[in-house]
mmCIF file of C-alpha atoms in Angstrom:
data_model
loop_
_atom_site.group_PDB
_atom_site.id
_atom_site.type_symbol
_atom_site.label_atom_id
_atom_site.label_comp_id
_atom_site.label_asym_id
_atom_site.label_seq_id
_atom_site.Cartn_x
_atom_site.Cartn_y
_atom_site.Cartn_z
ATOM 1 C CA UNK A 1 0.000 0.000 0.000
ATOM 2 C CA UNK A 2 1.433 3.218 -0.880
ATOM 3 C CA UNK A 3 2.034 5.634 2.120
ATOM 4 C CA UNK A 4 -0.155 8.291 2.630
ATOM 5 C CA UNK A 5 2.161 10.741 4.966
ATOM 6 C CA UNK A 6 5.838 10.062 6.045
ATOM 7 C CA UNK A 7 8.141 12.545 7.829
ATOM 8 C CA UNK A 8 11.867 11.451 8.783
ATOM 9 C CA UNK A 9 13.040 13.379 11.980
ATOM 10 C CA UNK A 10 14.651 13.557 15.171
ATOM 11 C CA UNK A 11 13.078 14.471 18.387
ATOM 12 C CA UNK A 12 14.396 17.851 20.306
ATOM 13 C CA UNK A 13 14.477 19.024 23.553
ATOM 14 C CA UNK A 14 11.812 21.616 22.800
ATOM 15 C CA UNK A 15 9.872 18.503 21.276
ATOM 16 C CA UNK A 16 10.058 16.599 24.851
ATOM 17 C CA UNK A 17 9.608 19.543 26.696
ATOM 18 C CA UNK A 18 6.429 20.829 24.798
ATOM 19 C CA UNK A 19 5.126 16.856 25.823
ATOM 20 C CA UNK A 20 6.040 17.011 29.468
ATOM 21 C CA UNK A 21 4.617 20.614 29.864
ATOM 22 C CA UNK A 22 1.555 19.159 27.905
ATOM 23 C CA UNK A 23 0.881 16.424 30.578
ATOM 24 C CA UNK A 24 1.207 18.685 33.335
ATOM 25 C CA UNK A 25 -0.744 21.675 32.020
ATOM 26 C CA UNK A 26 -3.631 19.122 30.726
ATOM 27 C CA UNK A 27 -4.012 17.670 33.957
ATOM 28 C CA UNK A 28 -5.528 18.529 37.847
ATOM 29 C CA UNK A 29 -2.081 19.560 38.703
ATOM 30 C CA UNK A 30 -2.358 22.870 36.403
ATOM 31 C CA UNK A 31 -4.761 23.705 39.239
ATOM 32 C CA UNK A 32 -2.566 22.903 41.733
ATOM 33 C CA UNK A 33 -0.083 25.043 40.244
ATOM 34 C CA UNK A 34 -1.832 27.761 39.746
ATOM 35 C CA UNK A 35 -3.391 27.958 43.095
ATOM 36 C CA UNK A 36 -0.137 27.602 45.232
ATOM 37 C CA UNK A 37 1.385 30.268 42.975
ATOM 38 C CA UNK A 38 -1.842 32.858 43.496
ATOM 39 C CA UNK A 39 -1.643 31.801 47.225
ATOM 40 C CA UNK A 40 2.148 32.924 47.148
ATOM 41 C CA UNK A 41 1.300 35.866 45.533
ATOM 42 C CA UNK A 42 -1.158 36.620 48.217
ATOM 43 C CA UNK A 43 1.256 35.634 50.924
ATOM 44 C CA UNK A 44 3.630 38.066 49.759
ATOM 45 C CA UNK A 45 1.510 40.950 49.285
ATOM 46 C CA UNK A 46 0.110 40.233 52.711
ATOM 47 C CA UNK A 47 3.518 39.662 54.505
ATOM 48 C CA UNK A 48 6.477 41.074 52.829
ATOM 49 C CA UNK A 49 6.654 44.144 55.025
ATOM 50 C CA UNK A 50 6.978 42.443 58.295
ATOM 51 C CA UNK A 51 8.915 39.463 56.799
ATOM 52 C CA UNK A 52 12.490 38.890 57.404
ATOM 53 C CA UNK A 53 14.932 38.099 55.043
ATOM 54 C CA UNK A 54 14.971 34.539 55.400
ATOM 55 C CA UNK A 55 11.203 34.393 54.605
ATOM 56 C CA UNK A 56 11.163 36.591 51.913
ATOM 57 C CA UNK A 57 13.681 34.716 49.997
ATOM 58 C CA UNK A 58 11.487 31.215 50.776
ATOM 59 C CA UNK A 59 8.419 33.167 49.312
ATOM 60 C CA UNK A 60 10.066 34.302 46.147
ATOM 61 C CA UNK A 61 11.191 30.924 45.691
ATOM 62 C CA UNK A 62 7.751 29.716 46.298
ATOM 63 C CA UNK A 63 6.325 32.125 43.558
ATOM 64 C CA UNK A 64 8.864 31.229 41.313
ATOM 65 C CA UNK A 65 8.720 27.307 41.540
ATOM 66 C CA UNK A 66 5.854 27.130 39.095
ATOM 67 C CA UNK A 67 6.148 29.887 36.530
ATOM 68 C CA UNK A 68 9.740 29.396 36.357
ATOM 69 C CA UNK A 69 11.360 26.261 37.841
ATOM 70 C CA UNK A 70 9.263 23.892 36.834
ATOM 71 C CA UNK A 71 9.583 24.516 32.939
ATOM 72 C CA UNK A 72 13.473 25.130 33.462
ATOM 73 C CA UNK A 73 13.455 21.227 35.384
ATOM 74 C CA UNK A 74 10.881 19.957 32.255
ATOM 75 C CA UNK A 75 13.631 21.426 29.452
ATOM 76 C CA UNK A 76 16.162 19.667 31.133
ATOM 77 C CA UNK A 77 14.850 16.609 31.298
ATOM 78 C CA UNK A 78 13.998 17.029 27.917
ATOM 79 C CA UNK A 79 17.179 17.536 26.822
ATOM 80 C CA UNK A 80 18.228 14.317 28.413
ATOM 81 C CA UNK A 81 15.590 13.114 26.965
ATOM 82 C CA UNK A 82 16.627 14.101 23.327
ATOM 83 C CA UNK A 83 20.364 13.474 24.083
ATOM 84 C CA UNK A 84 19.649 9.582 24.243
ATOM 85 C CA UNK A 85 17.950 9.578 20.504
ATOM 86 C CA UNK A 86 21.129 9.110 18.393
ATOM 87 C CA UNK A 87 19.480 8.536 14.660
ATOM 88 C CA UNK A 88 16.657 9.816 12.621
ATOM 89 C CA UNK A 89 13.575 8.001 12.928
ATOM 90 C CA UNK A 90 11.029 7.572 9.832
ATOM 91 C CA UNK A 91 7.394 7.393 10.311
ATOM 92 C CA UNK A 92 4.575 6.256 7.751
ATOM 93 C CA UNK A 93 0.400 6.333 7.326
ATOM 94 C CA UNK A 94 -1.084 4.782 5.072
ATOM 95 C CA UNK A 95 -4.663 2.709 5.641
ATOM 96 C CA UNK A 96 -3.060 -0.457 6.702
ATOM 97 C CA UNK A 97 -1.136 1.495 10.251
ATOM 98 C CA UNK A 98 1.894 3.368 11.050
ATOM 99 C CA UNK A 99 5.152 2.413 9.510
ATOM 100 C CA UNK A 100 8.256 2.538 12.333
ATOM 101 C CA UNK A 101 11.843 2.940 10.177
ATOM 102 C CA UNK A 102 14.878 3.233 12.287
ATOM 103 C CA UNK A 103 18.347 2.273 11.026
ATOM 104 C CA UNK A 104 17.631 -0.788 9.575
ATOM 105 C CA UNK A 105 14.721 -1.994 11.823
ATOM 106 C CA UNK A 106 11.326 -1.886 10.197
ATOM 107 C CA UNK A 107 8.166 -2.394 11.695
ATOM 108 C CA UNK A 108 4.456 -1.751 10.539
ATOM 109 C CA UNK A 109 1.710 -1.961 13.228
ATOM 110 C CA UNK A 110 -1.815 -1.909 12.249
ATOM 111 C CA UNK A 111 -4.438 0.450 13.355
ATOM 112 C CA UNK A 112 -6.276 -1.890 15.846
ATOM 113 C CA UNK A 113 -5.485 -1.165 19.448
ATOM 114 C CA UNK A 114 -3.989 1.600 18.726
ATOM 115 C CA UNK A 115 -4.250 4.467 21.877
ATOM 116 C CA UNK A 116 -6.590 7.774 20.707
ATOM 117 C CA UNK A 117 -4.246 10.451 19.611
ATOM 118 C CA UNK A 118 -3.257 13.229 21.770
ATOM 119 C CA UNK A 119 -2.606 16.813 20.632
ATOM 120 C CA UNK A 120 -0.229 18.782 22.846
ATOM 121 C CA UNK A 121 1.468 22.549 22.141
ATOM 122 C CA UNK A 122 3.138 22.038 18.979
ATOM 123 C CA UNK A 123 2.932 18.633 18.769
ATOM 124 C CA UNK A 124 0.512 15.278 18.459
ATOM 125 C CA UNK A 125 1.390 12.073 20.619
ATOM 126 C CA UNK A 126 0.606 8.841 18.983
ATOM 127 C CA UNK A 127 0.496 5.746 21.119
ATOM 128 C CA UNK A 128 0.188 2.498 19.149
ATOM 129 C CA UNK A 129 -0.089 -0.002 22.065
ATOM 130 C CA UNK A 130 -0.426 2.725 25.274
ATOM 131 C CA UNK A 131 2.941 1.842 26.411
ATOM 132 C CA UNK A 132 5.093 3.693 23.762
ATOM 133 C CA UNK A 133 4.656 7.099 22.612
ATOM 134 C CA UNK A 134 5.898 8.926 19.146
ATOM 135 C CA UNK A 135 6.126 12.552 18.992
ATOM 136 C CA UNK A 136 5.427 14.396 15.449
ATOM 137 C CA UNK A 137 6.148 17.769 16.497
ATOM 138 C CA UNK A 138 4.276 20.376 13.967
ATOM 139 C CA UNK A 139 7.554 21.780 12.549
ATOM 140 C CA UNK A 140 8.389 18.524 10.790
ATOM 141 C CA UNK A 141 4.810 18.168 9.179
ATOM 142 C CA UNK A 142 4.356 21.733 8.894
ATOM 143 C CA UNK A 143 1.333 22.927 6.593
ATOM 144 C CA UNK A 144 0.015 19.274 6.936
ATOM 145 C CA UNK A 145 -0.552 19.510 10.529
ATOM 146 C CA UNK A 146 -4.161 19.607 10.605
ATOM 147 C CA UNK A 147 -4.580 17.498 7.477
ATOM 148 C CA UNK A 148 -2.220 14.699 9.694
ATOM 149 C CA UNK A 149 -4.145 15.354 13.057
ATOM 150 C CA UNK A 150 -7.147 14.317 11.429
ATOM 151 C CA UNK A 151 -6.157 11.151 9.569
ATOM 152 C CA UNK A 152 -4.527 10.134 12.852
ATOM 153 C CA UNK A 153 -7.917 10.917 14.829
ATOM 154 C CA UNK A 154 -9.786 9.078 11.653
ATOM 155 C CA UNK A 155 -7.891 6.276 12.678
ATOM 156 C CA UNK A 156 -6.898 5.744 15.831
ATOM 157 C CA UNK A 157 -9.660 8.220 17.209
ATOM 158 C CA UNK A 158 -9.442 11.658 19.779
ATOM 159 C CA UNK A 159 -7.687 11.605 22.832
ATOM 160 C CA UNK A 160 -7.868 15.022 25.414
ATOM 161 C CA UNK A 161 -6.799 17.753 22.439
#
């Protein structure tokens, strides 16, 4: 069957990071995060004056461990993430599944079972058997993105986009 999409690429840090910041932000701990940062917020417009500066420096770290620390420890890992992909991997659509081409290892897995696919910031996360994930970030299929996203979804159905 003749393929109806293929993209060859390696994964990035910014592609890893844009997955883990995905999962958090699409998940109850968004809330959490944004609710012990407003309380920080709070505690330091209520308390700075009569704060030492000890306790000053633990609330600016407070305020700052979402917004800022958080993303900075996602990149990272991302970026060890990326470090341990050492070749190019190829995938392929067509109607029979998705086509897996790394080095010299092929593999085609059919559509069945496959996971519902999951659109994150710049990028969609297939999962063909719910253990492993592939990410197609948006700059490798560019102007197709949309026309991709929705063969994927035609086929392996929606996940939380």
């Amino acid at each position: 069957m003749k393929e109806k999409y293929s993209f060859t690429y390696r994964n990035t840090p910014q592609d890893f990071f844009w997955f883990y910041i995905g999962n958090v932000y699409s998940q109850w701990t968004a809330i959490v995060n944004v609710v012990v940062t407003g309380g920080m917020i709070a505690l330091i417009f209520s308390r700075w004056n009569s704060s030492g500066g000890f306790f000053r420096c633990l609330m600016i770290f407070g305020l700052l461990l979402y917004p800022v620390f958080q993303p900075l420890a996602l990149y990272m890992r991302g970026m060890k993430s990326a470090e341990q992909i050492e070749v190019e991997t190829t995938l392929t659509f067509d109607d029979d599944g998705m086509g897996i081409i790394v080095v010299n290892h092929r593999q085609k897995i059919p559509w069945q079972g496959f996971s519902p696919v999951a659109r994150r910031p710049h990028l969609t996360v297939i999962s063909p058997d719910g253990t492993h994930i592939y990410l197609l970030p948006d700059r490798v299929t560019g102007e197709q993105k949309d026309e991709v996203l929705g063969y994927l979804q035609e086929k392996c159905g929606k996940g939380d986009n």
